XYZ file of C-alpha atoms in Angstrom:
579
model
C 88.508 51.832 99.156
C 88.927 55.807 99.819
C 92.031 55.839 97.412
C 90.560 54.157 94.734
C 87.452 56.738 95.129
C 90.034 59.516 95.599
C 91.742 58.150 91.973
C 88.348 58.215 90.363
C 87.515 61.861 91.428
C 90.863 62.917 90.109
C 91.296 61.088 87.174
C 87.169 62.326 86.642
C 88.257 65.393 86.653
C 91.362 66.050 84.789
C 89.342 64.278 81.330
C 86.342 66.429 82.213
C 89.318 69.492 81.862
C 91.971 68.229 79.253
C 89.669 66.746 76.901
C 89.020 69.448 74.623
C 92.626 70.865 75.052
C 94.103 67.019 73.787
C 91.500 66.327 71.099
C 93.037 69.503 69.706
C 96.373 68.467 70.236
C 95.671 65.115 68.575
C 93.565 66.967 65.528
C 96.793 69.433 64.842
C 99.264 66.891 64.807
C 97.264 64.081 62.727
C 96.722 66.850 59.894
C 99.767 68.370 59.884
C 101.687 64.699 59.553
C 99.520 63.698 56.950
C 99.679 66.792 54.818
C 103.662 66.660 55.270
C 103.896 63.173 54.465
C 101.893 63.771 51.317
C 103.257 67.027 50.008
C 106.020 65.752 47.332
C 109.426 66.126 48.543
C 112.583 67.628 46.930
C 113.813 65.835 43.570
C 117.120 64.193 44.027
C 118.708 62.349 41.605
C 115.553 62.417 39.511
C 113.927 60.800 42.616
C 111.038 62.983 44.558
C 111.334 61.721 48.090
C 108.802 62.535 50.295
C 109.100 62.859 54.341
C 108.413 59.538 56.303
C 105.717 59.346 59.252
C 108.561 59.193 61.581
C 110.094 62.185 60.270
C 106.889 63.798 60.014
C 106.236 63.765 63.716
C 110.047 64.353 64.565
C 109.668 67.702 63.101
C 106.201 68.336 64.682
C 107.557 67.672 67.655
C 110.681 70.221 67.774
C 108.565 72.709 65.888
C 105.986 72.737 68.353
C 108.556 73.861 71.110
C 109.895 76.357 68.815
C 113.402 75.223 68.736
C 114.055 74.046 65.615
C 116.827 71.960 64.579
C 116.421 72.636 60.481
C 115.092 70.668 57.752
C 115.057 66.875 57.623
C 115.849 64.009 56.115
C 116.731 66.911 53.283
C 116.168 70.393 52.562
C 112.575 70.907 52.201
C 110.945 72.430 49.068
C 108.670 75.569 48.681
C 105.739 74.095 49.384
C 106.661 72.148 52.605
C 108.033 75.224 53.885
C 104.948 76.952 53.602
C 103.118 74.058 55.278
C 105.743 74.221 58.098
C 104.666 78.052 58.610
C 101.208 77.039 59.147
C 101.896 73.803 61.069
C 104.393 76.111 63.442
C 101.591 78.831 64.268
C 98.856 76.123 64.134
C 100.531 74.391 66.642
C 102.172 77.243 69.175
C 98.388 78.462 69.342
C 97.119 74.847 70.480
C 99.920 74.524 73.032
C 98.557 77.360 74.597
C 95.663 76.678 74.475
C 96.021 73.550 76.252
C 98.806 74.533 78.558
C 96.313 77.492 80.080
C 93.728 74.489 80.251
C 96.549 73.210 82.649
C 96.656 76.153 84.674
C 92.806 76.159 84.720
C 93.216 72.962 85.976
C 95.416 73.490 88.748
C 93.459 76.079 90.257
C 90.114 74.556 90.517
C 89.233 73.975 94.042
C 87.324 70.694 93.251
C 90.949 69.138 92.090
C 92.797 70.518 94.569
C 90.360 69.310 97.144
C 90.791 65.520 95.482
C 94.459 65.981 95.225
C 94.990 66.823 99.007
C 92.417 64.093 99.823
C 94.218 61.665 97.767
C 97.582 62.726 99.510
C 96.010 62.669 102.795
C 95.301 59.403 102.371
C 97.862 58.112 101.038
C 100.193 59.420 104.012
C 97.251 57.803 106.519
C 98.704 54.214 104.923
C 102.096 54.959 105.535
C 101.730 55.336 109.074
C 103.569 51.806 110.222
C 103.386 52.591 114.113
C 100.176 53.412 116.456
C 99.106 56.396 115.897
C 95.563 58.553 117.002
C 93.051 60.800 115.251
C 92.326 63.969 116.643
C 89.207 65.674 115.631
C 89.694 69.635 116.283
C 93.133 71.241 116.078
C 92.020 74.529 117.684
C 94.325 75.200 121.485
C 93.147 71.859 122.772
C 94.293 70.201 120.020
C 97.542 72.105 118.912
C 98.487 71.517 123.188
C 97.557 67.250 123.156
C 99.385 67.394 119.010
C 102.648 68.894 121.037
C 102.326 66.360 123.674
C 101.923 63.170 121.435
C 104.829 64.564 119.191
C 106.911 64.695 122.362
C 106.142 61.471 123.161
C 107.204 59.718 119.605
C 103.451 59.069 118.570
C 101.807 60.678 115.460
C 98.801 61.667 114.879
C 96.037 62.269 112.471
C 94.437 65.392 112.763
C 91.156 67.037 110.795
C 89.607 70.021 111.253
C 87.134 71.910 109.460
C 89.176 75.392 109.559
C 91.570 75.488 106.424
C 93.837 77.853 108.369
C 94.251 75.665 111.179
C 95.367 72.956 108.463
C 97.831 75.382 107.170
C 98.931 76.325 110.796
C 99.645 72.752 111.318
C 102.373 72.219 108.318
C 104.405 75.000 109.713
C 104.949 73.110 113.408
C 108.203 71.552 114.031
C 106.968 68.119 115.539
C 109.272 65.838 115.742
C 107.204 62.872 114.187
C 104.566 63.346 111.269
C 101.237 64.953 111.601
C 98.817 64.382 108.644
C 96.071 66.912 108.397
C 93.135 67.407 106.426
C 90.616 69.766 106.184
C 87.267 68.790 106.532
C 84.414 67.458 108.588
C 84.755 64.626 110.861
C 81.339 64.022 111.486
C 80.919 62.554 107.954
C 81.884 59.319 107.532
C 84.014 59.293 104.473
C 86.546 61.612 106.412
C 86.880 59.072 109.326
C 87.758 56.547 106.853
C 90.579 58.484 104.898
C 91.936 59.775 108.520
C 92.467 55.300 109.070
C 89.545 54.395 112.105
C 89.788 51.484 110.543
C 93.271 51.278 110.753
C 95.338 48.653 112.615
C 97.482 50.977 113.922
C 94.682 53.565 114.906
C 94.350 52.981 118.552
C 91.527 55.920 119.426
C 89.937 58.299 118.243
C 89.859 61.903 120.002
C 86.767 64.358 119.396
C 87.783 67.939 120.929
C 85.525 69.849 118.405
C 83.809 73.088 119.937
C 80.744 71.827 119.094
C 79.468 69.199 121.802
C 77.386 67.457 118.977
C 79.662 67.235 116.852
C 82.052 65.040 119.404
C 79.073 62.987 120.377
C 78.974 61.956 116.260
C 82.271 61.822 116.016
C 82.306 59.205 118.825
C 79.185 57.234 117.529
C 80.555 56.859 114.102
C 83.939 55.811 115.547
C 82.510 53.400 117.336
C 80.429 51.657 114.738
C 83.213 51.856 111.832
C 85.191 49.986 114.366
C 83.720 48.641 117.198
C 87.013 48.057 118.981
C 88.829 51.326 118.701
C 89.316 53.467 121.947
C 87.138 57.118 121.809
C 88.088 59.854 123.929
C 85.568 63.008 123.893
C 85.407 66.359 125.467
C 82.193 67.527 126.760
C 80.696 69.841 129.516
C 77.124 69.110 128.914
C 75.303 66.294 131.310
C 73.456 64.916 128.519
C 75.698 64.267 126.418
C 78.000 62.570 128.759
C 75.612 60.288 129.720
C 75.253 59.338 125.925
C 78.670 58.923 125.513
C 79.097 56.875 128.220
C 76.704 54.394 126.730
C 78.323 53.861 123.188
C 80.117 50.443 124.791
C 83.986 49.548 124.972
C 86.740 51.502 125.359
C 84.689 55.510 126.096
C 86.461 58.527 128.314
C 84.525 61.384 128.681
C 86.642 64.357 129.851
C 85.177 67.497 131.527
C 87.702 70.029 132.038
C 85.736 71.837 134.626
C 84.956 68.561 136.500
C 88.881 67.161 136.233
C 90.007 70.599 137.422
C 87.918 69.786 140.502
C 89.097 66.534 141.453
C 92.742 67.674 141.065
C 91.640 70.879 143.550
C 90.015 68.108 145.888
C 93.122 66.587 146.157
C 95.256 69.617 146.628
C 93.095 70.125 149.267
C 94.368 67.239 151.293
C 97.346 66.274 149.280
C 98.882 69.610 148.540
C 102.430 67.430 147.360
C 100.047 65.767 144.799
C 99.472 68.716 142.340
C 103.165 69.516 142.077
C 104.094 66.022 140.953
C 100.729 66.195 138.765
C 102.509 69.344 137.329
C 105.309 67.921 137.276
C 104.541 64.895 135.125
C 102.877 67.278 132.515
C 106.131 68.870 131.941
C 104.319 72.294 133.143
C 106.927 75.187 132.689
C 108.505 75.995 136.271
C 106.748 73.087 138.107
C 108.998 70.988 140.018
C 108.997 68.346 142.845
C 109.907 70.726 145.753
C 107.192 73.097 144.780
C 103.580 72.974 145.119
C 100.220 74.649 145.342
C 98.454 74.139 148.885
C 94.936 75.719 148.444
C 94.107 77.118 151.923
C 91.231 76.316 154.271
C 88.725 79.241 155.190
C 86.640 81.721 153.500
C 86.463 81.211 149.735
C 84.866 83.608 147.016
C 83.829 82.614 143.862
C 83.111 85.353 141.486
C 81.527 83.738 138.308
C 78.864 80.632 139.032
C 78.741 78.792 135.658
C 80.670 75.417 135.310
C 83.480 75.944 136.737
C 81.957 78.027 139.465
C 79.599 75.197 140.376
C 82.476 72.300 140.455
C 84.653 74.306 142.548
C 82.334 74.993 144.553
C 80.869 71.508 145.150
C 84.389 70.289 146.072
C 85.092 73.283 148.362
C 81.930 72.526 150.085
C 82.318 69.255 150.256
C 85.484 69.661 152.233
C 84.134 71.757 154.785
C 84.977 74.854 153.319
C 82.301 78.148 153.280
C 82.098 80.186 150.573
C 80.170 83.158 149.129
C 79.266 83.591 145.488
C 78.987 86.269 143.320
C 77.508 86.305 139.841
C 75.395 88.514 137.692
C 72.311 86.033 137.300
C 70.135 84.817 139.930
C 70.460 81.527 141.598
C 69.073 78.998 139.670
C 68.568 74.886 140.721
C 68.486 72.599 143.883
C 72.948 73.532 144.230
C 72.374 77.349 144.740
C 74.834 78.036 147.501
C 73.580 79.846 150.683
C 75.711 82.620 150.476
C 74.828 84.605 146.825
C 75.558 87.884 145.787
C 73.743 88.810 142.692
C 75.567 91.383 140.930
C 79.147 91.752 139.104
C 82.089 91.737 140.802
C 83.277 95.189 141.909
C 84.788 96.283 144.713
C 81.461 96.957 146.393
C 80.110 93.463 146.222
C 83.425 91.909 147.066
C 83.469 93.682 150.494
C 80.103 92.424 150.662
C 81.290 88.519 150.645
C 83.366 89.497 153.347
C 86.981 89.666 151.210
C 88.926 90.998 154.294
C 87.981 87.246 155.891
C 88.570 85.512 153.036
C 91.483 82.942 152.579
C 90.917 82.634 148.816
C 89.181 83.568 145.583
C 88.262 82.202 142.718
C 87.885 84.145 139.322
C 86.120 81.895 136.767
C 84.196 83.891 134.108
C 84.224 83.005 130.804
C 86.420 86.437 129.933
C 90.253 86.782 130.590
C 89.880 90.030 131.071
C 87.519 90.152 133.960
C 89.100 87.528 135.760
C 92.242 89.469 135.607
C 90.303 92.462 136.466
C 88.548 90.459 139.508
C 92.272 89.589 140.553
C 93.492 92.909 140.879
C 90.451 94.332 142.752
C 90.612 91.848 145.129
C 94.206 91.994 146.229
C 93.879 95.852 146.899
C 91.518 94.932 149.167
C 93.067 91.587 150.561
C 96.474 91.242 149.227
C 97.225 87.711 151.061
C 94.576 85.565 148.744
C 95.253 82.899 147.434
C 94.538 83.393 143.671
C 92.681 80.783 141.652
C 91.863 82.411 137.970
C 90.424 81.038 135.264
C 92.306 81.134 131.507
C 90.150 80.724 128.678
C 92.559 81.735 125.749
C 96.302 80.480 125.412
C 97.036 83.313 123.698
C 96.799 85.271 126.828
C 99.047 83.027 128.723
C 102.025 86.202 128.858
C 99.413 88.436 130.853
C 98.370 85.461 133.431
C 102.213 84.742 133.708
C 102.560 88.510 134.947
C 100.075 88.404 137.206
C 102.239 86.185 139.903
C 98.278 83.747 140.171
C 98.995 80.882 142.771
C 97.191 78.544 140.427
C 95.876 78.953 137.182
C 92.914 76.793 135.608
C 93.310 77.080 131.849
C 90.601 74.152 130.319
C 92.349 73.584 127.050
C 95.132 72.900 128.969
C 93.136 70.211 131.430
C 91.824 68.802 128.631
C 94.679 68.515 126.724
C 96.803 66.991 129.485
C 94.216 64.628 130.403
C 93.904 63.017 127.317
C 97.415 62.908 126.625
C 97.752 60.885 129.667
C 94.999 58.444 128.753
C 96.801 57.722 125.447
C 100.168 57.615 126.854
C 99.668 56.456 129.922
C 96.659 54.936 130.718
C 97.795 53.461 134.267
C 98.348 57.040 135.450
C 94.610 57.240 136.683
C 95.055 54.322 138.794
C 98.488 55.423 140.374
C 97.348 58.564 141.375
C 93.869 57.097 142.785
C 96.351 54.839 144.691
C 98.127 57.791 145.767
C 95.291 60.168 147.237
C 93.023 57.068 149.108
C 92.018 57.922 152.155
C 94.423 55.028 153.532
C 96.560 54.711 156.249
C 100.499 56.096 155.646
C 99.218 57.071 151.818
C 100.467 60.706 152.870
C 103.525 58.887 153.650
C 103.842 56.738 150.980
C 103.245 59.903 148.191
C 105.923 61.821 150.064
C 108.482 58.880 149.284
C 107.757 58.716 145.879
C 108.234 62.739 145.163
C 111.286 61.682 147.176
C 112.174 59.202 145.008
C 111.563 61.124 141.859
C 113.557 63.972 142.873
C 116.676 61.454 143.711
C 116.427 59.578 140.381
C 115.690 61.970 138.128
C 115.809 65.505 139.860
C 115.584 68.859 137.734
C 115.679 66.925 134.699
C 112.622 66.799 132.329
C 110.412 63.245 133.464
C 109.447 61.263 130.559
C 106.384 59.362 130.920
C 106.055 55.896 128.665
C 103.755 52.565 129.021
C 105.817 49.525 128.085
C 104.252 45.848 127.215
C 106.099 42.874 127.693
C 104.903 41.298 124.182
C 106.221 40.218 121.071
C 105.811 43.775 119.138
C 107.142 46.158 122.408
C 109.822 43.357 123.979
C 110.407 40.551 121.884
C 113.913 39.700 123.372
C 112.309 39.935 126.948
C 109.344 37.372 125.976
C 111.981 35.486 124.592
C 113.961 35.329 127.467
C 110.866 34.190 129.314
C 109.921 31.924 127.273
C 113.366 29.888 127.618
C 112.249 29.490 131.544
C 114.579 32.443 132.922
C 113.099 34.881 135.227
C 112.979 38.286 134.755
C 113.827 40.529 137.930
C 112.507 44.144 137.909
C 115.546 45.541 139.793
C 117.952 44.040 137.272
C 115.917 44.962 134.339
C 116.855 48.779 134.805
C 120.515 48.393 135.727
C 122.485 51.104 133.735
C 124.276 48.266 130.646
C 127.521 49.938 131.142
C 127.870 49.278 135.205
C 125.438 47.267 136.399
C 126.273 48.604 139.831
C 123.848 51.590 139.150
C 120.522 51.601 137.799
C 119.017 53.872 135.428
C 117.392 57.137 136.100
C 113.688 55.243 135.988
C 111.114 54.849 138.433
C 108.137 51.561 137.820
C 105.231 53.856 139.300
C 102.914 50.785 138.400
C 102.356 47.327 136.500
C 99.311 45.901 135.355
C 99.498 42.118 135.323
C 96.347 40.613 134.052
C 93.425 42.197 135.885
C 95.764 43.096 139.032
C 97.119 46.438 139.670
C 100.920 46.717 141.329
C 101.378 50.294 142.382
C 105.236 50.805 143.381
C 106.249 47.337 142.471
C 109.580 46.334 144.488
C 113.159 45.475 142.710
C 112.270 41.789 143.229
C 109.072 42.069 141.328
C 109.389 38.777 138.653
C 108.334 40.268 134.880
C 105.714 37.872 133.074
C 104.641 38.010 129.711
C 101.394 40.258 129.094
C 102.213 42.627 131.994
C 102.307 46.547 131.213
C 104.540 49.040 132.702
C 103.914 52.636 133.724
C 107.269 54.427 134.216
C 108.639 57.894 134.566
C 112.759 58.343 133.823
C 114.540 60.559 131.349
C 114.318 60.128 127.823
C 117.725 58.862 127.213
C 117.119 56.465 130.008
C 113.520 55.491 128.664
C 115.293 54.473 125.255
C 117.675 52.501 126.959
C 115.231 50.506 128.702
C 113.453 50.167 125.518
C 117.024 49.257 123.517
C 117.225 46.367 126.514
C 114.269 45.063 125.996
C 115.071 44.666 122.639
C 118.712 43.142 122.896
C 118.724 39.559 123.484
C 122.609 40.494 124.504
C 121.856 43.471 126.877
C 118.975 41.854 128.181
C 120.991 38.648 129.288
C 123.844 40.933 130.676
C 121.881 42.915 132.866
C 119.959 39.901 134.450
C 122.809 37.523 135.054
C 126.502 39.467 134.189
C 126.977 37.324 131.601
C 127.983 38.049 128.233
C 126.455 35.809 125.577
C 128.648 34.656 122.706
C 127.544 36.049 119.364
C 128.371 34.614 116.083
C 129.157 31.339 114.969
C 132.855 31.360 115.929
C 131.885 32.693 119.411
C 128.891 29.712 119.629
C 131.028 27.214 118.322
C 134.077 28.654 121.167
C 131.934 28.905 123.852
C 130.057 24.763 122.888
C 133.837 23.963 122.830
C 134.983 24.985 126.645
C 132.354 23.963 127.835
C 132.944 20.501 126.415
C 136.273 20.688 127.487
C 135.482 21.394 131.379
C 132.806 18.244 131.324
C 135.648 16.165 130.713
């Protein structure tokens, strides 16, 4: 329906241009033909012969290009060369006439606009895998459109910044990565970018404006009522509307994600290295993590991040002492406030000599940085924990040697790329920091287990589903009544006495959850697999599950005849030993 309209607009306007330009054209060459057809030709033989219609318009049409390959069918007479003069002047003028109405046309915005929305489109239909619409390509989305790419999945992006658009063509993703730019709040743009696509699996708002996302995600959810929607916001109300547009809804807070993942560093200090690690963060590995200590905190900036952090600090039994330029506003204020900014003078107010930690969180790089390096001349053992607002500034942070840096666009974007690509991570890790018996344990042997399967190698994160579009020779293998043994399912195809470089963190079969499934674990049809491995190894796995052959060799050692000779061999001995 959007092409068709996008057709319309463009054909609309190229006959609102051109018409003039080819009515001329038309008017030039119909009186030029007829005038040479009836001007008497040269006498030959005491016959006049005069110039055919076909001949007419064979001239007219290498005259008009100013080549000219002479006179024709026979030498013309005076009076058709005149008329050829005038025809050949006639003519140049109206070509250039109509070819500037060409240029003309080429530079109005209102065609180039249809053009690129017609060519959006069109590249939105071509799409023949599951792909996701992004809504906002500024960090947030440039960060979650590297991840995807890295992953294998494309992704439709808009954004109402035409430089952003242009930014966007110059990336070197390694899959395809329509933009457009324009406003997804309006519905029309929705509908070219494919939510009603069968391959569009959710929609992501990460606009700067928190309305905006909350229309985004309304419209998304009524032009298809089963699509997934995934929406940043920090404000309370809008959340809460979000989370009542029914079906598939994640709301992601930046500032309240950073705080459960500082919670849990808190008593799982292992657990933010691996979460590091997973995200492919740049120098995170197994064998090194953050451990947040326990004592005197300061928190220098009290907006939202100031207020998370220091609901989750307080909550795990930790004092701390804020400082902020605005009073204390609101049944949270903390007992110890310091109104004022944060200098030297009020830091040795909260005590910084007795403090274990601090906390820089303003909404300005550069006075968190400058927070930072007043507070280690007076305390240089703190534990640094700044707050990045720009990406662009990542270089400076990087120098500053910060125990942990909270950059949002960077939360966000990590978050969501998990929820698209790995939806089961939520529940692992929930599995992994309960306040259970032998869970420390239990996390400890899976870093463990990481670090021997795949070690300083990059982890690749993938969902697989054991279904007829992801696995078809697996289903089918199930289907003929043969069981399908985790363990054997990632043996290595080329000596089955090793096993691939993949860990099963967690399966999903039916409504029940199977964190750290054993080797013995039988596959069923419908189940969904959370695994980390390398890449190579991933598409192995994948190639497996794909390979009647492979898949049989790996489960059994056998090698299935292929071919009709090899059938027809293999029916044969087998005959042959029954009797």
């Amino acid at each position: 329906m959007a092409e068709s309209i996008d057709l319309n607009r463009v054909s609309f306007i190229v006959m609102r241009e051109m018409r003039s330009p080819i009515i001329a054209l038309i008017v030039v060459y119909a009186i030029s033909i007829l005038v040479m057809v009836s001007i008497p030709g040269p006498v030959i033989e005491g016959k006049t012969h005069n110039m055919s219609i076909f001949h007419a318009l064979y001239f007219m049409t290498y005259t008009a290009t100013t080549t000219g390959f002479g006179e024709i069918p026979y030498e013309f007479n005076n009076a058709q060369r005149f008329w050829a003069m005038a025809c050949l002047y006639v003519s140049v003028i109206t070509w250039f006439y109509a070819i500037g109405s060409i240029v003309r046309l080429f530079q109005n915005p209102f065609f180039v606009r249809a053009l690129e929305e017609r060519q959006f489109t069109k590249a939105v239909k071509r799409i023949s895998g599951p792909f996701f619409i992004v809504c906002g390509f500024g960090d947030t989305g440039s960060l979650l459109a590297r991840g995807l790419s890295d992953h294998g999945f494309p992704a439709v992006i808009i954004d109402d910044n035409e430089e952003r658009i242009k930014t966007l063509k110059l990336r070197d993703y390694r899959v395809a990565m329509s933009g457009f730019c324009a406003d997804a709040s309006v519905p029309k743009h929705l509908l070219e970018a494919g939510v009603q696509h069968p391959n569009c699996k959710a929609v992501v708002a990460i606009t700067n404006c928190e309305e905006t996302n909350l229309k985004i995600a309304a419209l998304a959810r009524l032009l298809n009522p089963g699509i997934g929607i995934i929406a940043m916001s920090k404000v309370e109300v809008f959340e809460e509307t979000l989370a009542t547009l029914g079906g598939e809804v994640h709301v992601v807070d930046p500032f309240k994600t950073f705080a459960k993942v500082l919670g849990s560093a808190l008593k799982h200090p292992e657990y933010t290295g691996l979460s590091q690690w997973l995200a492919k963060e740049p120098g995170a590995t197994l064998n090194k993590f953050c451990a947040p200590p326990m004592g005197h905190w300061i928190i220098c900036g009290y907006g939202r991040m100031g207020h998370e952090v220091n609901r989750v600090l307080t909550l795990h039994g930790i004092d701390t002492t804020v400082i902020d330029p605005h009073e204390a506003t609101g049944s949270e204020s903390p007992a110890q406030y310091i109104v004022g900014r944060t200098t030297a003078k009020t830091l040795v107010k909260a005590r910084v000599d007795q403090a274990v930690g601090i906390l820089a969180g303003t909404d300005d790089d550069g006075h968190n940085l400058g927070i930072l390096l007043n507070a280690r001349n007076l305390n240089p053992g703190l534990f640094s924990l700044v707050r990045q607002n720009r990406h662009e500034n990542r270089l400076a942070f990087a120098a500053a040697n910060i125990d942990l840096i909270m950059q949002p666009t960077m939360v966000t974007s990590r978050r969501i790329l998990f929820l698209l690509i790995a939806p089961l991570l939520k529940p692992f890790f929930a599995y992994l920091v309960a306040d259970e018996p032998d869970r420390q344990q239990e996390l400890l042997a899976v870093i463990q287990r990481l670090n021997d399967k795949i070690g300083v190698r990059q982890p690749h994160l993938q969902t697989i589903f054991i279904n007829e579009n992801s696995s078809h020779a697996a289903l089918k293998y199930l289907a003929d009544g043969n069981s399908l043994r985790l363990g054997h399912l990632i043996r290595h195809p080329d000596d089955l006495t090793k096993q691939l470089p993949i860990v099963v963190l967690i399966i999903k079969s039916g409504d029940t959850l199977i964190p750290l499934p054993s080797d013995d674990y039988q596959l069923k049809s419908g189940d969904q697999l959370l695994l980390c491995g390398t890449q190579s190894a991933v598409r192995l796995l994948n190639a497996t599950l794909n390979n009647e052959y492979t898949l049989a060799f790996v489960q059994s050692g056998q090698i299935l005849p292929r071919g009709y000779v090899m059938h027809w061999f293999a029916r044969r001995q087998i005959f042959t030993v029954q009797n």
